[in-house]
Tab-separated table of C-alpha atoms in Angstrom:
chain	number	residue	atom	x	y	z
A	1	MET	CA	-30.240	18.791	-87.773
A	2	SER	CA	-29.534	21.532	-85.175
A	3	VAL	CA	-30.261	20.879	-81.481
A	4	ALA	CA	-33.157	23.379	-81.539
A	5	ALA	CA	-34.721	21.860	-84.607
A	6	SER	CA	-34.307	18.348	-83.155
A	7	SER	CA	-35.943	19.356	-79.924
A	8	ALA	CA	-38.784	21.065	-81.808
A	9	SER	CA	-39.454	17.915	-83.798
A	10	GLU	CA	-39.388	15.812	-80.562
A	11	ARG	CA	-41.918	18.161	-79.058
A	12	GLU	CA	-44.110	17.841	-82.171
A	13	ALA	CA	-43.864	14.003	-82.060
A	14	SER	CA	-44.826	14.080	-78.327
A	15	ARG	CA	-47.823	16.300	-79.074
A	16	ARG	CA	-48.876	13.912	-81.846
A	17	ALA	CA	-48.589	10.989	-79.481
A	18	GLU	CA	-50.683	12.699	-76.823
A	19	ARG	CA	-53.381	13.512	-79.438
A	20	LEU	CA	-53.451	9.840	-80.497
A	21	THR	CA	-53.757	8.732	-76.881
A	22	THR	CA	-56.753	11.098	-76.396
A	23	VAL	CA	-58.446	9.703	-79.547
A	24	ARG	CA	-57.709	6.128	-78.421
A	25	ARG	CA	-59.266	6.694	-75.004
A	26	ALA	CA	-62.320	8.484	-76.498
A	27	LEU	CA	-62.857	5.581	-78.890
A	28	GLY	CA	-62.406	2.996	-76.175
A	29	TRP	CA	-64.893	4.606	-73.807
A	30	ALA	CA	-67.412	5.310	-76.559
A	31	SER	CA	-67.287	1.703	-77.758
A	32	VAL	CA	-68.641	0.335	-74.396
A	33	PRO	CA	-72.143	1.958	-74.406
A	34	LEU	CA	-72.302	1.728	-78.203
A	35	LEU	CA	-71.713	-2.061	-78.122
A	36	ALA	CA	-74.304	-2.415	-75.339
A	37	LEU	CA	-76.828	-0.450	-77.427
A	38	ALA	CA	-76.027	-2.562	-80.457
A	39	LEU	CA	-76.619	-5.712	-78.515
A	40	TYR	CA	-80.009	-4.319	-77.281
A	41	MET	CA	-80.930	-3.280	-80.904
A	42	ALA	CA	-79.894	-6.719	-82.236
A	43	PHE	CA	-81.583	-8.905	-79.648
A	44	VAL	CA	-84.552	-6.820	-78.486
A	45	TYR	CA	-85.355	-3.960	-80.871
A	46	ALA	CA	-85.160	-5.775	-84.210
A	47	PRO	CA	-88.067	-8.235	-84.830
A	48	PRO	CA	-87.535	-11.917	-85.748
A	49	GLU	CA	-87.121	-12.603	-89.415
A	50	ALA	CA	-90.011	-14.253	-91.243
A	51	THR	CA	-88.155	-17.498	-92.508
A	52	MET	CA	-84.982	-17.651	-90.396
A	53	GLY	CA	-86.552	-16.666	-87.072
A	54	GLN	CA	-84.066	-15.483	-84.473
A	55	VAL	CA	-80.796	-16.788	-85.846
A	56	TYR	CA	-80.587	-14.046	-88.493
A	57	ARG	CA	-79.639	-11.648	-85.630
A	58	ILE	CA	-75.979	-12.698	-86.105
A	59	PHE	CA	-76.133	-10.534	-89.168
A	60	PHE	CA	-76.101	-7.326	-86.938
A	61	PHE	CA	-72.499	-8.065	-85.894
A	62	HIS	CA	-71.470	-10.173	-88.897
A	63	MET	CA	-71.772	-7.517	-91.612
A	64	PRO	CA	-70.253	-4.649	-89.567
A	65	SER	CA	-67.308	-6.943	-88.786
A	66	ALA	CA	-66.812	-7.655	-92.513
A	67	ILE	CA	-66.921	-3.840	-93.285
A	68	SER	CA	-64.406	-3.231	-90.533
A	69	ALA	CA	-62.101	-5.862	-92.038
A	70	PHE	CA	-62.330	-4.032	-95.407
A	71	ALA	CA	-61.632	-0.736	-93.594
A	72	GLY	CA	-58.519	-2.212	-91.930
A	73	PHE	CA	-57.160	-3.528	-95.261
A	74	PHE	CA	-57.940	-0.170	-96.904
A	75	VAL	CA	-55.873	1.528	-94.120
A	76	THR	CA	-52.959	-0.849	-94.946
A	77	PHE	CA	-53.236	0.018	-98.615
A	78	VAL	CA	-53.262	3.767	-98.129
A	79	ALA	CA	-50.513	3.744	-95.452
A	80	SER	CA	-48.319	1.463	-97.612
A	81	ILE	CA	-48.503	3.940	-100.501
A	82	ALA	CA	-47.831	6.813	-98.059
A	83	TYR	CA	-44.804	4.956	-96.614
A	84	LEU	CA	-43.276	4.338	-100.066
A	85	LYS	CA	-43.746	8.062	-100.888
A	86	THR	CA	-42.453	9.620	-97.618
A	87	ARG	CA	-40.415	6.765	-95.940
A	88	ARG	CA	-41.835	7.805	-92.575
A	89	PHE	CA	-42.219	4.896	-90.094
A	90	THR	CA	-45.434	6.270	-88.752
A	91	TRP	CA	-47.086	5.115	-92.004
A	92	ASP	CA	-45.646	1.673	-91.630
A	93	ALA	CA	-47.159	1.523	-88.144
A	94	TRP	CA	-50.629	2.373	-89.552
A	95	ALA	CA	-50.103	-0.221	-92.283
A	96	VAL	CA	-49.376	-3.124	-89.923
A	97	ALA	CA	-52.153	-1.990	-87.539
A	98	GLY	CA	-54.681	-1.941	-90.404
A	99	ALA	CA	-53.640	-5.489	-91.461
A	100	GLU	CA	-53.717	-6.973	-88.011
A	101	VAL	CA	-57.043	-5.345	-86.915
A	102	GLY	CA	-58.421	-6.194	-90.370
A	103	ILE	CA	-57.481	-9.905	-89.823
A	104	LEU	CA	-59.173	-9.769	-86.445
A	105	PHE	CA	-62.505	-8.531	-87.925
A	106	ALA	CA	-62.257	-10.785	-90.998
A	107	SER	CA	-61.892	-13.678	-88.531
A	108	VAL	CA	-64.953	-12.442	-86.654
A	109	ALA	CA	-66.911	-12.168	-89.930
A	110	ILE	CA	-65.844	-15.751	-90.996
A	111	VAL	CA	-66.678	-17.284	-87.632
A	112	THR	CA	-69.987	-15.503	-87.073
A	113	GLY	CA	-70.892	-16.229	-90.730
A	114	SER	CA	-70.164	-19.944	-90.103
A	115	PHE	CA	-72.551	-19.934	-87.088
A	116	TRP	CA	-75.203	-18.334	-89.266
A	117	ALA	CA	-74.604	-20.736	-92.169
A	118	ARG	CA	-75.009	-23.948	-90.189
A	119	PRO	CA	-78.759	-23.558	-89.650
A	120	VAL	CA	-79.511	-21.621	-92.840
A	121	TRP	CA	-77.240	-23.351	-95.414
A	122	ASN	CA	-77.154	-26.608	-93.476
A	123	THR	CA	-73.337	-26.537	-93.455
A	124	TRP	CA	-70.630	-24.756	-91.427
A	125	TRP	CA	-68.631	-24.056	-94.557
A	126	THR	CA	-68.846	-24.323	-98.399
A	127	TRP	CA	-66.338	-23.266	-101.078
A	128	ASP	CA	-68.727	-20.678	-102.435
A	129	PRO	CA	-67.104	-17.733	-104.337
A	130	ARG	CA	-67.657	-15.261	-101.488
A	131	LEU	CA	-66.279	-17.605	-98.824
A	132	THR	CA	-63.373	-18.619	-101.088
A	133	THR	CA	-62.288	-15.004	-101.826
A	134	VAL	CA	-62.603	-14.104	-98.167
A	135	THR	CA	-60.340	-17.023	-97.221
A	136	ILE	CA	-57.794	-15.931	-99.852
A	137	MET	CA	-57.917	-12.373	-98.482
A	138	TRP	CA	-57.516	-13.571	-94.883
A	139	LEU	CA	-54.557	-15.836	-95.863
A	140	THR	CA	-52.910	-12.999	-97.866
A	141	TYR	CA	-52.892	-10.655	-94.896
A	142	ILE	CA	-51.625	-13.462	-92.567
A	143	ALA	CA	-48.821	-13.830	-95.101
A	144	TYR	CA	-48.247	-10.048	-94.926
A	145	LEU	CA	-47.737	-10.333	-91.098
A	146	MET	CA	-45.484	-13.362	-91.622
A	147	LEU	CA	-43.328	-11.396	-94.109
A	148	ARG	CA	-42.931	-8.659	-91.563
A	149	GLU	CA	-41.884	-11.054	-88.857
A	150	ALA	CA	-39.244	-12.621	-91.161
A	151	ILE	CA	-37.299	-9.358	-91.726
A	152	ASP	CA	-35.296	-7.778	-88.920
A	153	GLU	CA	-33.979	-4.632	-90.514
A	154	PRO	CA	-36.721	-1.966	-89.978
A	155	GLU	CA	-36.380	-0.058	-93.260
A	156	ARG	CA	-36.257	-3.138	-95.473
A	157	ARG	CA	-39.205	-4.716	-93.559
A	158	ALA	CA	-41.288	-1.610	-93.970
A	159	ARG	CA	-40.479	-1.297	-97.696
A	160	LEU	CA	-41.202	-4.915	-98.654
A	161	ALA	CA	-44.305	-4.947	-96.435
A	162	ALA	CA	-45.538	-1.753	-98.175
A	163	VAL	CA	-45.232	-3.423	-101.580
A	164	MET	CA	-47.172	-6.436	-100.325
A	165	GLY	CA	-49.713	-4.212	-98.591
A	166	ILE	CA	-50.547	-2.594	-101.929
A	167	ILE	CA	-50.685	-5.841	-103.958
A	168	ALA	CA	-52.749	-7.645	-101.320
A	169	PHE	CA	-55.501	-5.075	-101.510
A	170	ALA	CA	-56.306	-6.216	-105.111
A	171	ASN	CA	-58.417	-9.041	-103.614
A	172	VAL	CA	-60.490	-6.809	-101.371
A	173	PRO	CA	-62.781	-5.425	-104.104
A	174	LEU	CA	-63.072	-8.964	-105.470
A	175	VAL	CA	-64.515	-10.189	-102.156
A	176	TRP	CA	-67.168	-7.430	-102.288
A	177	LEU	CA	-68.009	-8.136	-105.991
A	178	SER	CA	-67.779	-11.959	-105.728
A	179	ALA	CA	-71.429	-12.233	-104.517
A	180	ARG	CA	-72.505	-9.958	-107.383
A	181	TRP	CA	-70.446	-11.302	-110.255
A	182	PHE	CA	-70.499	-15.097	-109.537
A	183	ARG	CA	-73.143	-17.698	-108.811
A	184	THR	CA	-73.183	-17.893	-105.006
A	185	ILE	CA	-75.513	-18.717	-102.137
A	186	HIS	CA	-74.304	-15.737	-100.084
A	187	PRO	CA	-77.025	-13.057	-99.772
A	188	VAL	CA	-76.477	-9.546	-101.260
A	189	LEU	CA	-78.447	-6.932	-99.272
A	190	PHE	CA	-76.918	-3.735	-100.693
A	191	GLY	CA	-76.209	-2.670	-104.273
A	192	GLY	CA	-77.738	-5.604	-106.053
A	193	SER	CA	-79.568	-8.901	-105.528
A	194	ASN	CA	-78.718	-12.556	-105.805
A	195	PRO	CA	-81.529	-14.982	-106.979
A	196	ASP	CA	-79.470	-17.964	-105.784
A	197	ALA	CA	-78.956	-16.721	-102.271
A	198	LYS	CA	-79.996	-18.812	-99.320
A	199	GLY	CA	-80.733	-16.764	-96.168
A	200	ASP	CA	-81.575	-13.577	-98.132
A	201	PHE	CA	-84.119	-11.242	-96.456
A	202	ALA	CA	-85.674	-7.813	-96.790
A	203	LEU	CA	-84.506	-5.265	-94.277
A	204	ALA	CA	-87.406	-3.886	-92.309
A	205	PRO	CA	-86.848	-0.271	-91.052
A	206	SER	CA	-86.174	-1.419	-87.422
A	207	MET	CA	-83.654	-3.977	-88.738
A	208	ALA	CA	-81.936	-1.256	-90.749
A	209	GLN	CA	-81.719	0.891	-87.646
A	210	ALA	CA	-80.230	-2.035	-85.609
A	211	LEU	CA	-77.708	-2.614	-88.412
A	212	MET	CA	-76.724	1.095	-88.425
A	213	VAL	CA	-76.167	1.136	-84.615
A	214	GLY	CA	-74.130	-2.149	-84.954
A	215	MET	CA	-72.139	-0.589	-87.759
A	216	VAL	CA	-71.246	2.510	-85.778
A	217	ALA	CA	-70.431	0.497	-82.598
A	218	ILE	CA	-68.131	-1.959	-84.355
A	219	LEU	CA	-66.436	0.729	-86.422
A	220	VAL	CA	-65.697	2.641	-83.169
A	221	LEU	CA	-64.296	-0.539	-81.695
A	222	PHE	CA	-62.280	-1.042	-84.835
A	223	GLY	CA	-60.892	2.549	-84.563
A	224	TYR	CA	-59.969	1.848	-80.892
A	225	PHE	CA	-58.062	-1.273	-81.737
A	226	LEU	CA	-56.438	0.374	-84.776
A	227	VAL	CA	-55.063	3.437	-82.828
A	228	ARG	CA	-53.953	1.155	-79.927
A	229	ARG	CA	-52.105	-1.123	-82.392
A	230	VAL	CA	-50.510	1.892	-84.123
A	231	GLN	CA	-49.147	3.094	-80.707
A	232	LEU	CA	-47.819	-0.413	-79.901
A	233	GLU	CA	-46.046	-0.549	-83.212
A	234	GLN	CA	-44.499	2.911	-82.752
A	235	ALA	CA	-43.121	1.764	-79.388
A	236	ARG	CA	-41.821	-1.473	-80.948
A	237	VAL	CA	-40.099	0.379	-83.800
A	238	HIS	CA	-38.424	2.627	-81.279
A	239	LEU	CA	-37.189	-0.417	-79.403
A	240	MET	CA	-36.082	-2.289	-82.469
A	241	THR	CA	-34.265	0.658	-83.993
A	242	ARG	CA	-32.234	0.908	-80.788
A	243	HIS	CA	-31.525	-2.839	-80.847
A	244	TYR	CA	-30.477	-2.637	-84.435
A	245	GLN	CA	-28.291	0.420	-83.893
A	246	ASP	CA	-26.612	-1.349	-80.936
A	247	GLU	CA	-25.849	-4.405	-83.030
A	248	GLU	CA	-24.541	-2.275	-85.922
A	249	GLY	CA	-22.453	-0.075	-83.669
B	1	MET	CA	-91.170	-17.020	-80.270
B	2	SER	CA	-88.674	-16.223	-77.484
B	3	LEU	CA	-84.936	-16.132	-78.238
B	4	LEU	CA	-84.109	-19.166	-76.061
B	5	ALA	CA	-87.041	-21.235	-77.389
B	6	ASP	CA	-85.791	-20.870	-80.983
B	7	GLU	CA	-84.563	-24.146	-82.385
B	8	ASN	CA	-81.401	-22.391	-83.675
B	9	ALA	CA	-80.676	-20.450	-80.428
B	10	VAL	CA	-77.446	-22.370	-79.938
B	11	TYR	CA	-76.084	-21.070	-83.244
B	12	LEU	CA	-77.198	-17.510	-82.464
B	13	PHE	CA	-75.601	-17.423	-79.034
B	14	GLY	CA	-72.592	-19.425	-80.328
B	15	GLY	CA	-71.950	-16.683	-82.942
B	16	TYR	CA	-72.069	-13.908	-80.350
B	17	VAL	CA	-69.895	-15.894	-77.915
B	18	ALA	CA	-67.377	-16.432	-80.722
B	19	PHE	CA	-67.477	-12.629	-81.478
B	20	TRP	CA	-66.665	-11.737	-77.851
B	21	LEU	CA	-64.051	-14.433	-77.515
B	22	LEU	CA	-62.162	-13.121	-80.546
B	23	VAL	CA	-62.514	-9.414	-79.570
B	24	LEU	CA	-61.523	-9.949	-75.908
B	25	GLY	CA	-58.681	-12.327	-76.914
B	26	TYR	CA	-57.275	-9.643	-79.239
B	27	TRP	CA	-57.570	-6.990	-76.546
B	28	TRP	CA	-55.749	-9.261	-74.096
B	29	SER	CA	-52.984	-9.959	-76.653
B	30	LEU	CA	-52.540	-6.216	-77.257
B	31	ARG	CA	-52.240	-5.637	-73.559
B	32	ARG	CA	-49.598	-8.367	-73.171
B	33	ARG	CA	-47.523	-7.036	-76.009
B	34	GLU	CA	-47.777	-3.441	-74.723
B	35	GLN	CA	-46.615	-4.586	-71.264
B	36	ALA	CA	-43.676	-6.457	-72.826
B	37	VAL	CA	-42.559	-3.425	-74.912
B	38	HIS	CA	-42.878	-1.051	-71.984
B	39	ARG	CA	-40.933	-3.380	-69.747
B	40	GLU	CA	-38.025	-3.484	-72.211
B	41	LEU	CA	-38.168	0.331	-72.773
B	42	THR	CA	-38.017	0.912	-69.003
B	43	LEU	CA	-35.057	-1.521	-68.576
B	44	TRP	CA	-33.273	0.348	-71.359
B	45	SER	CA	-33.785	3.752	-69.848
B	46	GLU	CA	-32.595	2.468	-66.437
B	47	GLU	CA	-29.405	1.102	-68.085
B	48	GLU	CA	-28.761	4.557	-69.484
């Protein structure tokens, strides 16, 4: 590559990094009032539920967290395909960011779900199809991160992780469908119903509005963490590539 | 019935405390890792 072309590509990379920083800051600042509004909607605006009373309000952060986890794993899936096609490390950074932030929100969904289950199902945990498939999904993406940590060479790590990022996604639709296909006590609020569900309820219009605000707030927070983790990974790749080149040279 | 008087208030607030602990814990972990990488990058550029 000529000196002029190299400097043009560096300028373009720097412009892209600045744009990403602007997006990250916008998402970060937007998430603060949105989360405050979502808390207000969840605790004050939405009415108590007829049978569960107040505890159902966990739902307003539980479901958006689960959707954010799916979004994170979808980012990993798409970025992994893009990496294998282009071999550009920026896709690898998006893939690892999607997995890590996806694990965070899956953990949030599991823990908040557990707090909801204790009074409604009378247990913190049960090996119900939805909970079992979620656990498998969570462990699969933990394994994805462990695989990445086990390989030092950047190109090999990115390639193997991309393959795993694609395969791991196979379980994600299964988690969504598990409460629709199998006999489970987990409620289904959208796209079907579940006669065996415990803790099922009909969404009143004000509950739906509180859910929508919670969804937007948590997706914005998800976007903020995702972009910030992408930038961290880009800096780490820069550092590791130099380490690796030093050792090779 | 008020939120605090609900018999399951401890689970409701427990769920939200857990949410914030996980989110803030992750934010703190990101910050720590960013600081470590930037420290190393700064050291490197000073060596050059």
